[in-house]
Amino acid sequence: MAEFSIIDKHFSAIGHAHEHTRLGVGDDAAIVAIPPGYELAVSTDTMCEGTHFFAGTEPELLAHKLLAVNLSDMAAMGASPKWATLAISLVDSDESWLASFANAFDQYSKAHEVQLIGGDTTQTEGCLTLSLTIMGLLPTGKRLTRSGAQPEDEVYCSGTLGDAALALSYLYDKEPQLSNTLFQQVLPALHTPEPQVALGEKIRDHASACLDISDGLLGDCAHIAKHSNVSIRIDLETLPLSPAYLAYLDQGGSIEHALSGGDDYQLLFTAPPHAAPYLRQAAAELGVTITKIGTVNPASDTPVQLFENNKEKIVKNKSYQHFS
Ligand code: ADP
Ligand code: MG
């Protein structure tokens, strides 16, 4: 199947049709109207076969994850996702693969009211590469950045940490002590993470800084510390862990995945103590758990300090970086 037939058949009418879309797929560029009083948040995330997913991963899972990791960036800014463009480099044009990918992408983008308004379809001799640019709306001036944390703020994270990294480690044959039963319980966190879009929208007027945990908790704390010119204390015993992760710890497992693993796509945010009742209520209304895991302190030589039962631990940040 040739490029234009692929676009027409699979990518021309995906997602939720927005009233502010002036022109979607089919011309040289898409056009969207930004409603008065709003700004556009834009972010791109790319997934390469062999680096971000195993060759042969089901197209439905790729569609979910590609959209989820991008939605998570919108969540981290407090933005409401609206539009996306998809750049896809295919090794071949496998009709049933494309249909499954496009169908899953359509369903999940409808669930988040995102419309696919354009993209690029190319053939590669290398490996399958999927790149999504996502756009969302933010009330003017309401952005939630990494730079607003203040000493005495509290540090929170949503959901639980470490399951995705634990599953990945198992797949690389590095967790022989993890039983297959527990592996099955942590696998959805790796394959189908649920971005915290609604939480991001709710906390954007109350949190002082926010990001989504993609590189690992400690590394992402360091991002907030650097951008906000503060240091962050994390209290190890407060980290929210899933029942499966706790069972794995009981069997002699390591806390490392929760600290430095990454791929969690939970929100890490800071807020002044007086915001706590609002934050807890907002999270409860959404059915999302949030946990206070630490505090913000003035800048220091150790931007992220890890404490266990009030004793400081020395940590090496093993968070992931390309080219390192
Ligand atoms: P151009 O030659 O102007 O770059 P293309 O031929 O690459 O345009 O694409 C034709 C139209 O199809 C454009 O509107 C483009 O945005 C859209 N498009 C191409 N690939 C995709 C895709 N994978 N998903 C969504 N839209 C796509
Ligand atoms: Mg093009």
PDB file of C-alpha atoms and ligand atoms in Angstrom, residues 3-4 6-8 10-12 14 24-30 84-88 116-122, ligand 1:
ATOM      1  CA  GLU A   3       1.881   6.464   1.205  1.00  0.00           C
ATOM      2  CA  PHE A   4      -1.266   8.378   0.206  1.00  0.00           C
ATOM      3  CA  ILE A   6      -2.107   4.607   3.906  1.00  0.00           C
ATOM      4  CA  ILE A   7      -2.884   8.143   5.032  1.00  0.00           C
ATOM      5  CA  ASP A   8      -6.360   8.150   3.473  1.00  0.00           C
ATOM      6  CA  HIS A  10      -5.845   4.796   8.209  1.00  0.00           C
ATOM      7  CA  PHE A  11      -4.971   8.280   9.398  1.00  0.00           C
ATOM      8  CA  SER A  12      -7.415  10.745   7.874  1.00  0.00           C
ATOM      9  CA  ILE A  14      -8.735   9.756  13.853  1.00  0.00           C
ATOM     10  CA  GLY A  24      -7.171  18.664   9.632  1.00  0.00           C
ATOM     11  CA  VAL A  25      -5.371  15.950   7.650  1.00  0.00           C
ATOM     12  CA  GLY A  26      -5.016  16.475   3.892  1.00  0.00           C
ATOM     13  CA  ASP A  27      -3.417  19.837   3.211  1.00  0.00           C
ATOM     14  CA  ASP A  28       0.164  21.036   3.629  1.00  0.00           C
ATOM     15  CA  ALA A  29      -0.518  22.016   7.209  1.00  0.00           C
ATOM     16  CA  ALA A  30      -3.319  21.767   9.719  1.00  0.00           C
ATOM     17  CA  ALA A  84      -1.746  15.687  17.760  1.00  0.00           C
ATOM     18  CA  THR A  85       0.380  15.088  14.680  1.00  0.00           C
ATOM     19  CA  LEU A  86       1.951  11.704  14.020  1.00  0.00           C
ATOM     20  CA  ALA A  87       5.235  11.056  12.203  1.00  0.00           C
ATOM     21  CA  ILE A  88       5.550   7.382  11.441  1.00  0.00           C
ATOM     22  CA  LEU A 116      -5.125  13.696  14.914  1.00  0.00           C
ATOM     23  CA  ILE A 117      -4.755  16.662  12.555  1.00  0.00           C
ATOM     24  CA  GLY A 118      -1.707  15.727  10.502  1.00  0.00           C
ATOM     25  CA  GLY A 119       1.587  13.966  10.344  1.00  0.00           C
ATOM     26  CA  ASP A 120       4.122  12.391   8.053  1.00  0.00           C
ATOM     27  CA  THR A 121       4.345   8.859   6.698  1.00  0.00           C
ATOM     28  CA  THR A 122       7.706   7.584   5.505  1.00  0.00           C
TER      29      THR A 122
HETATM   30  P1  ADP B   1       3.374  17.078   2.403  1.00  0.00           P
HETATM   31  O1  ADP B   1       3.874  16.423   1.163  1.00  0.00           O
HETATM   32  O2  ADP B   1       2.694  18.381   2.196  1.00  0.00           O
HETATM   33  O3  ADP B   1       4.375  17.062   3.499  1.00  0.00           O
HETATM   34  P2  ADP B   1       2.270  14.622   3.074  1.00  0.00           P
HETATM   35  O4  ADP B   1       2.129  14.006   1.746  1.00  0.00           O
HETATM   36  O5  ADP B   1       3.424  14.266   3.909  1.00  0.00           O
HETATM   37  O6  ADP B   1       2.170  16.182   2.898  1.00  0.00           O
HETATM   38  O7  ADP B   1       0.947  14.334   3.898  1.00  0.00           O
HETATM   39  C1  ADP B   1      -0.314  14.563   3.308  1.00  0.00           C
HETATM   40  C2  ADP B   1      -1.299  14.891   4.407  1.00  0.00           C
HETATM   41  O8  ADP B   1      -1.448  13.771   5.262  1.00  0.00           O
HETATM   42  C3  ADP B   1      -0.856  16.034   5.282  1.00  0.00           C
HETATM   43  O9  ADP B   1      -2.009  16.756   5.672  1.00  0.00           O
HETATM   44  C4  ADP B   1      -0.254  15.350   6.494  1.00  0.00           C
HETATM   45  O10 ADP B   1      -0.364  16.135   7.649  1.00  0.00           O
HETATM   46  C5  ADP B   1      -1.113  14.098   6.580  1.00  0.00           C
HETATM   47  N1  ADP B   1      -0.407  12.927   7.146  1.00  0.00           N
HETATM   48  C6  ADP B   1       0.661  12.279   6.641  1.00  0.00           C
HETATM   49  N2  ADP B   1       1.004  11.224   7.410  1.00  0.00           N
HETATM   50  C7  ADP B   1       0.126  11.202   8.445  1.00  0.00           C
HETATM   51  C8  ADP B   1      -0.040  10.376   9.592  1.00  0.00           C
HETATM   52  N3  ADP B   1       0.741   9.319   9.825  1.00  0.00           N
HETATM   53  N4  ADP B   1      -1.039  10.672  10.438  1.00  0.00           N
HETATM   54  C9  ADP B   1      -1.834  11.733  10.217  1.00  0.00           C
HETATM   55  N5  ADP B   1      -1.741  12.534   9.160  1.00  0.00           N
HETATM   56  C10 ADP B   1      -0.777  12.288   8.278  1.00  0.00           C
END
